[in-house]
């Protein structure tokens, strides 16, 4: 674990920090607040992970809390809460948990995923700092939120879901990893060819129609009368695989429905796609 945390530290150092944060980090290193609002869990690994982000969150006496804990979510692959940032400023707020994978022998895959998570969190923090900056003449209240959870954890698979809320929009991001082969699964990799796009899209439209018929409070955009109707899924559409080996397709808020519908998901019947699958190891 110590070696992996050290590698994460190196990857973190190599990720470019937004220019706006450069001076903040420098000041934080030179003038540490007398009263830090950083909570470190009493384990060596957790402390090592938490200190990596200290310079960014220790920007002033009202700085956010940063914490790190390491819950085990699988026998081999672990999810680390790399850092948790919480701050309120000028009626704006930010609460962001940055996840990191640990335990993969495929270090290239692990590092690339962790770099992505770190960059996302830095971008969110930068948006928050921009909204609350004294130089910002156009003041607005911004609530930034990001969290993650493990939606699937089996001997073969792990699927991690990260949700990001920014400017009233909600985005869901999933990664699904084959634990035994230590490879990242893509939607395209599950199928023999691109026929899955049309087949899955048609099934989703049928589900939309059925849901709207059964529940008048549900609305989806898929007819020609709609301004931006859903036509088909993207080749790399957001997805995950359940512990029962079912494929679930996910759409962000506003992507295929009005905002009040939030993030929408559709479980695809295996019978609809069985003849298109490369095999039945993941979906059956």
Tab-separated table of C-alpha atoms in Angstrom:
chain	number	residue	atom	x	y	z
A	1	UNK	CA	0.000	0.000	0.000
A	2	UNK	CA	2.817	2.432	0.878
A	3	UNK	CA	4.412	1.942	-2.546
A	4	UNK	CA	1.102	2.588	-4.316
A	5	UNK	CA	0.496	5.759	-2.303
A	6	UNK	CA	3.983	6.940	-3.208
A	7	UNK	CA	3.229	6.296	-6.881
A	8	UNK	CA	-0.041	8.198	-6.505
A	9	UNK	CA	1.929	11.071	-5.004
A	10	UNK	CA	4.242	11.121	-8.036
A	11	UNK	CA	1.284	11.045	-10.427
A	12	UNK	CA	-0.334	13.853	-8.474
A	13	UNK	CA	2.812	15.967	-8.687
A	14	UNK	CA	2.912	15.477	-12.452
A	15	UNK	CA	-0.679	16.654	-13.009
A	16	UNK	CA	-0.598	20.385	-13.958
A	17	UNK	CA	-2.138	22.569	-11.251
A	18	UNK	CA	-4.420	25.367	-12.580
A	19	UNK	CA	-2.538	28.688	-12.729
A	20	UNK	CA	-4.988	30.293	-10.335
A	21	UNK	CA	-3.946	27.829	-7.657
A	22	UNK	CA	-0.199	28.313	-8.035
A	23	UNK	CA	-0.022	31.401	-5.818
A	24	UNK	CA	-2.479	29.890	-3.346
A	25	UNK	CA	-0.367	26.780	-2.937
A	26	UNK	CA	2.807	28.844	-2.544
A	27	UNK	CA	1.249	31.046	0.139
A	28	UNK	CA	-0.125	28.005	1.907
A	29	UNK	CA	3.322	26.456	2.085
A	30	UNK	CA	4.953	29.659	3.341
A	31	UNK	CA	2.249	30.743	5.756
A	32	UNK	CA	0.493	27.819	7.333
A	33	UNK	CA	-2.592	28.774	9.353
A	34	UNK	CA	-2.218	28.336	13.094
A	35	UNK	CA	-5.469	26.392	13.236
A	36	UNK	CA	-5.716	23.822	10.488
A	37	UNK	CA	-9.102	22.427	9.651
A	38	UNK	CA	-7.760	19.133	8.390
A	39	UNK	CA	-8.912	15.824	9.779
A	40	UNK	CA	-6.629	12.850	9.297
A	41	UNK	CA	-7.739	9.372	10.169
A	42	UNK	CA	-5.282	7.606	12.513
A	43	UNK	CA	-3.769	5.202	10.044
A	44	UNK	CA	-0.422	5.721	8.383
A	45	UNK	CA	-1.794	5.083	4.905
A	46	UNK	CA	-4.691	7.475	5.415
A	47	UNK	CA	-2.413	10.205	6.698
A	48	UNK	CA	-0.057	9.734	3.769
A	49	UNK	CA	-2.941	10.103	1.345
A	50	UNK	CA	-4.449	13.139	3.072
A	51	UNK	CA	-1.280	15.246	3.122
A	52	UNK	CA	-0.989	15.167	-0.657
A	53	UNK	CA	-3.775	17.706	-1.037
A	54	UNK	CA	-3.062	19.788	2.070
A	55	UNK	CA	-1.473	22.653	0.162
A	56	UNK	CA	-4.573	23.168	-1.922
A	57	UNK	CA	-7.179	23.048	0.826
A	58	UNK	CA	-5.157	25.052	3.394
A	59	UNK	CA	-5.682	28.336	1.583
A	60	UNK	CA	-7.009	30.457	4.478
A	61	UNK	CA	-8.379	30.171	8.030
A	62	UNK	CA	-11.744	29.225	6.524
A	63	UNK	CA	-10.209	26.439	4.499
A	64	UNK	CA	-12.023	23.206	3.885
A	65	UNK	CA	-11.627	19.910	5.658
A	66	UNK	CA	-9.484	17.317	3.949
A	67	UNK	CA	-9.698	13.733	4.955
A	68	UNK	CA	-8.728	10.356	3.628
A	69	UNK	CA	-9.915	6.899	4.508
A	70	UNK	CA	-9.463	3.557	2.865
A	71	UNK	CA	-12.535	1.325	2.758
A	72	UNK	CA	-12.009	-2.100	1.248
A	73	UNK	CA	-14.427	-2.691	-1.600
A	74	UNK	CA	-12.963	-5.857	-2.980
A	75	UNK	CA	-10.561	-8.654	-2.151
A	76	UNK	CA	-7.910	-7.199	-4.460
A	77	UNK	CA	-8.990	-3.797	-5.759
A	78	UNK	CA	-9.512	-1.041	-3.202
A	79	UNK	CA	-11.157	2.380	-3.397
A	80	UNK	CA	-9.334	5.148	-1.573
A	81	UNK	CA	-11.039	8.384	-0.653
A	82	UNK	CA	-7.964	10.272	-1.730
A	83	UNK	CA	-9.184	13.546	-0.267
A	84	UNK	CA	-12.429	15.193	0.783
A	85	UNK	CA	-12.787	18.955	0.367
A	86	UNK	CA	-15.526	20.914	2.138
A	87	UNK	CA	-15.795	24.688	2.161
A	88	UNK	CA	-18.424	27.418	2.292
A	89	UNK	CA	-17.689	30.906	1.086
A	90	UNK	CA	-19.916	33.849	0.121
A	91	UNK	CA	-23.037	31.658	0.009
A	92	UNK	CA	-21.239	29.246	-2.294
A	93	UNK	CA	-20.144	25.787	-1.250
A	94	UNK	CA	-18.015	22.900	-2.392
A	95	UNK	CA	-18.034	19.303	-1.198
A	96	UNK	CA	-15.890	17.037	-3.326
A	97	UNK	CA	-14.626	13.544	-2.636
A	98	UNK	CA	-11.784	12.430	-4.868
A	99	UNK	CA	-11.593	8.665	-5.310
A	100	UNK	CA	-8.516	6.692	-6.278
A	101	UNK	CA	-8.042	3.069	-7.198
A	102	UNK	CA	-5.445	0.960	-5.445
A	103	UNK	CA	-4.464	-2.669	-5.686
A	104	UNK	CA	-4.171	-3.187	-9.424
A	105	UNK	CA	-1.019	-4.749	-10.806
A	106	UNK	CA	-1.777	-2.879	-14.011
A	107	UNK	CA	-0.223	0.347	-12.783
A	108	UNK	CA	-0.693	2.120	-16.109
A	109	UNK	CA	-4.451	1.602	-15.926
A	110	UNK	CA	-4.635	2.479	-12.241
A	111	UNK	CA	-2.599	5.656	-12.649
A	112	UNK	CA	-4.522	6.855	-15.697
A	113	UNK	CA	-7.842	6.488	-13.848
A	114	UNK	CA	-6.479	8.236	-10.756
A	115	UNK	CA	-5.071	11.076	-12.852
A	116	UNK	CA	-8.495	11.538	-14.393
A	117	UNK	CA	-10.154	11.703	-10.973
A	118	UNK	CA	-7.604	14.245	-9.736
A	119	UNK	CA	-7.998	16.478	-12.785
A	120	UNK	CA	-11.766	16.435	-12.429
A	121	UNK	CA	-11.523	17.499	-8.791
A	122	UNK	CA	-9.045	20.256	-9.577
A	123	UNK	CA	-11.334	21.616	-12.272
A	124	UNK	CA	-14.243	21.640	-9.818
A	125	UNK	CA	-12.136	23.437	-7.223
A	126	UNK	CA	-11.007	25.955	-9.807
A	127	UNK	CA	-14.639	26.720	-10.717
A	128	UNK	CA	-15.427	27.243	-7.048
A	129	UNK	CA	-12.460	29.587	-6.563
A	130	UNK	CA	-13.435	31.529	-9.679
A	131	UNK	CA	-17.015	31.988	-8.457
A	132	UNK	CA	-15.897	33.211	-5.029
A	133	UNK	CA	-12.929	35.305	-6.144
A	134	UNK	CA	-12.891	38.952	-5.037
A	135	UNK	CA	-11.866	39.850	-8.583
A	136	UNK	CA	-15.033	38.310	-9.964
A	137	UNK	CA	-17.367	41.247	-10.597
A	138	UNK	CA	-20.250	39.001	-11.615
A	139	UNK	CA	-20.971	37.284	-8.327
A	140	UNK	CA	-23.076	34.142	-8.380
A	141	UNK	CA	-23.815	31.426	-5.902
A	142	UNK	CA	-22.239	28.141	-6.876
A	143	UNK	CA	-22.765	24.782	-5.228
A	144	UNK	CA	-20.237	22.159	-6.285
A	145	UNK	CA	-20.706	18.555	-5.269
A	146	UNK	CA	-19.013	15.295	-6.164
A	147	UNK	CA	-19.136	11.873	-4.562
A	148	UNK	CA	-18.623	8.268	-5.555
A	149	UNK	CA	-19.860	4.804	-4.711
A	150	UNK	CA	-19.225	1.220	-5.676
A	151	UNK	CA	-22.284	-0.052	-7.528
A	152	UNK	CA	-20.892	-3.506	-8.317
A	153	UNK	CA	-18.289	-5.593	-6.551
A	154	UNK	CA	-17.971	-9.258	-7.525
A	155	UNK	CA	-14.966	-11.599	-7.804
A	156	UNK	CA	-14.804	-10.674	-11.499
A	157	UNK	CA	-15.951	-7.071	-11.713
A	158	UNK	CA	-15.919	-3.762	-9.935
A	159	UNK	CA	-17.981	-0.773	-11.117
A	160	UNK	CA	-17.452	2.626	-9.545
A	161	UNK	CA	-19.875	5.478	-10.010
A	162	UNK	CA	-18.841	9.111	-9.609
A	163	UNK	CA	-21.495	11.827	-9.603
A	164	UNK	CA	-20.684	15.476	-10.312
A	165	UNK	CA	-23.078	18.367	-9.747
A	166	UNK	CA	-22.115	21.738	-11.161
A	167	UNK	CA	-24.159	24.705	-12.407
A	168	UNK	CA	-27.404	22.827	-11.783
A	169	UNK	CA	-26.362	19.930	-13.993
A	170	UNK	CA	-25.733	16.388	-12.796
A	171	UNK	CA	-23.317	14.047	-14.515
A	172	UNK	CA	-22.744	10.383	-13.750
A	173	UNK	CA	-19.496	8.698	-14.668
A	174	UNK	CA	-18.880	4.966	-14.407
A	175	UNK	CA	-15.811	2.808	-14.745
A	176	UNK	CA	-16.047	-0.973	-14.855
A	177	UNK	CA	-12.946	-3.081	-14.402
A	178	UNK	CA	-12.317	-6.761	-14.956
A	179	UNK	CA	-10.500	-7.569	-11.723
A	180	UNK	CA	-8.979	-10.841	-12.874
A	181	UNK	CA	-7.659	-9.573	-16.203
A	182	UNK	CA	-7.121	-6.070	-14.785
A	183	UNK	CA	-8.579	-4.328	-17.798
A	184	UNK	CA	-11.006	-1.465	-18.250
A	185	UNK	CA	-14.212	-2.486	-19.985
A	186	UNK	CA	-15.738	-0.231	-22.611
A	187	UNK	CA	-19.229	-0.581	-24.020
A	188	UNK	CA	-17.827	-1.313	-27.454
A	189	UNK	CA	-15.556	-4.072	-26.131
A	190	UNK	CA	-18.576	-6.072	-24.964
A	191	UNK	CA	-19.980	-6.540	-28.467
A	192	UNK	CA	-18.968	-8.175	-31.730
A	193	UNK	CA	-19.685	-5.082	-33.837
A	194	UNK	CA	-21.529	-1.762	-33.748
A	195	UNK	CA	-24.987	-3.287	-34.221
A	196	UNK	CA	-25.437	-2.926	-30.465
A	197	UNK	CA	-25.938	0.837	-30.882
A	198	UNK	CA	-29.146	0.454	-32.892
A	199	UNK	CA	-30.489	-2.499	-30.905
A	200	UNK	CA	-29.937	-0.924	-27.483
A	201	UNK	CA	-31.273	2.442	-28.667
A	202	UNK	CA	-34.474	0.848	-29.928
A	203	UNK	CA	-34.989	-1.010	-26.652
A	204	UNK	CA	-34.474	2.189	-24.652
A	205	UNK	CA	-37.105	3.994	-26.744
A	206	UNK	CA	-39.531	1.156	-26.069
A	207	UNK	CA	-38.828	1.426	-22.350
A	208	UNK	CA	-39.365	5.184	-22.503
A	209	UNK	CA	-42.755	4.743	-24.166
A	210	UNK	CA	-43.810	2.120	-21.635
A	211	UNK	CA	-42.736	4.208	-18.647
A	212	UNK	CA	-44.552	7.283	-19.934
A	213	UNK	CA	-47.709	5.253	-20.530
A	214	UNK	CA	-47.625	3.746	-17.045
A	215	UNK	CA	-46.611	6.954	-15.251
A	216	UNK	CA	-47.915	10.318	-16.573
A	217	UNK	CA	-45.328	12.146	-14.444
A	218	UNK	CA	-42.485	10.719	-16.522
A	219	UNK	CA	-41.317	12.468	-19.670
A	220	UNK	CA	-38.652	11.555	-22.201
A	221	UNK	CA	-37.524	13.277	-25.369
A	222	UNK	CA	-37.602	10.771	-28.210
A	223	UNK	CA	-40.276	11.879	-30.688
A	224	UNK	CA	-39.851	14.137	-33.711
A	225	UNK	CA	-41.996	16.710	-31.923
A	226	UNK	CA	-39.317	17.180	-29.285
A	227	UNK	CA	-36.665	19.860	-29.779
A	228	UNK	CA	-33.713	17.538	-29.216
A	229	UNK	CA	-35.086	13.984	-29.422
A	230	UNK	CA	-33.055	10.972	-28.394
A	231	UNK	CA	-31.983	9.147	-31.551
A	232	UNK	CA	-29.386	6.654	-30.425
A	233	UNK	CA	-26.810	6.007	-27.737
A	234	UNK	CA	-23.208	7.023	-28.203
A	235	UNK	CA	-20.729	4.274	-28.994
A	236	UNK	CA	-19.109	5.027	-25.605
A	237	UNK	CA	-22.343	5.700	-23.720
A	238	UNK	CA	-22.158	5.662	-19.931
A	239	UNK	CA	-22.834	2.174	-18.590
A	240	UNK	CA	-22.190	-0.308	-15.831
A	241	UNK	CA	-22.771	-3.989	-15.224
A	242	UNK	CA	-24.774	-5.063	-12.194
A	243	UNK	CA	-23.801	-7.832	-9.788
A	244	UNK	CA	-26.479	-9.888	-11.517
A	245	UNK	CA	-24.647	-9.503	-14.831
A	246	UNK	CA	-27.112	-7.073	-16.403
A	247	UNK	CA	-26.164	-4.134	-18.616
A	248	UNK	CA	-27.372	-0.699	-17.477
A	249	UNK	CA	-27.203	2.372	-19.730
A	250	UNK	CA	-27.066	5.775	-18.012
A	251	UNK	CA	-27.935	9.270	-19.249
A	252	UNK	CA	-26.987	12.550	-17.599
A	253	UNK	CA	-29.544	15.067	-16.416
A	254	UNK	CA	-31.112	16.879	-19.412
A	255	UNK	CA	-29.595	14.387	-21.857
A	256	UNK	CA	-32.826	12.573	-22.777
A	257	UNK	CA	-35.375	14.076	-20.398
A	258	UNK	CA	-36.352	17.298	-18.584
A	259	UNK	CA	-34.319	18.318	-15.562
A	260	UNK	CA	-36.841	17.094	-13.011
A	261	UNK	CA	-36.198	13.522	-14.221
A	262	UNK	CA	-32.589	13.789	-13.089
A	263	UNK	CA	-30.112	11.102	-14.146
A	264	UNK	CA	-31.968	8.321	-15.989
A	265	UNK	CA	-30.949	4.668	-16.304
A	266	UNK	CA	-32.215	1.735	-18.332
A	267	UNK	CA	-31.457	-1.927	-17.721
A	268	UNK	CA	-31.193	-3.727	-21.066
A	269	UNK	CA	-32.722	-7.232	-21.154
A	270	UNK	CA	-29.964	-9.719	-21.923
A	271	UNK	CA	-32.266	-11.534	-24.366
A	272	UNK	CA	-32.253	-8.430	-26.567
A	273	UNK	CA	-28.456	-8.293	-26.928
A	274	UNK	CA	-27.315	-11.883	-26.273
A	275	UNK	CA	-26.537	-12.664	-29.926
A	276	UNK	CA	-24.456	-9.474	-30.206
A	277	UNK	CA	-22.228	-10.072	-27.183
A	278	UNK	CA	-18.660	-11.242	-27.525
A	279	UNK	CA	-19.304	-13.725	-24.717
A	280	UNK	CA	-21.367	-14.278	-21.577
A	281	UNK	CA	-18.667	-13.732	-18.972
A	282	UNK	CA	-19.823	-10.245	-18.049
A	283	UNK	CA	-23.438	-10.117	-19.218
A	284	UNK	CA	-25.800	-13.058	-19.077
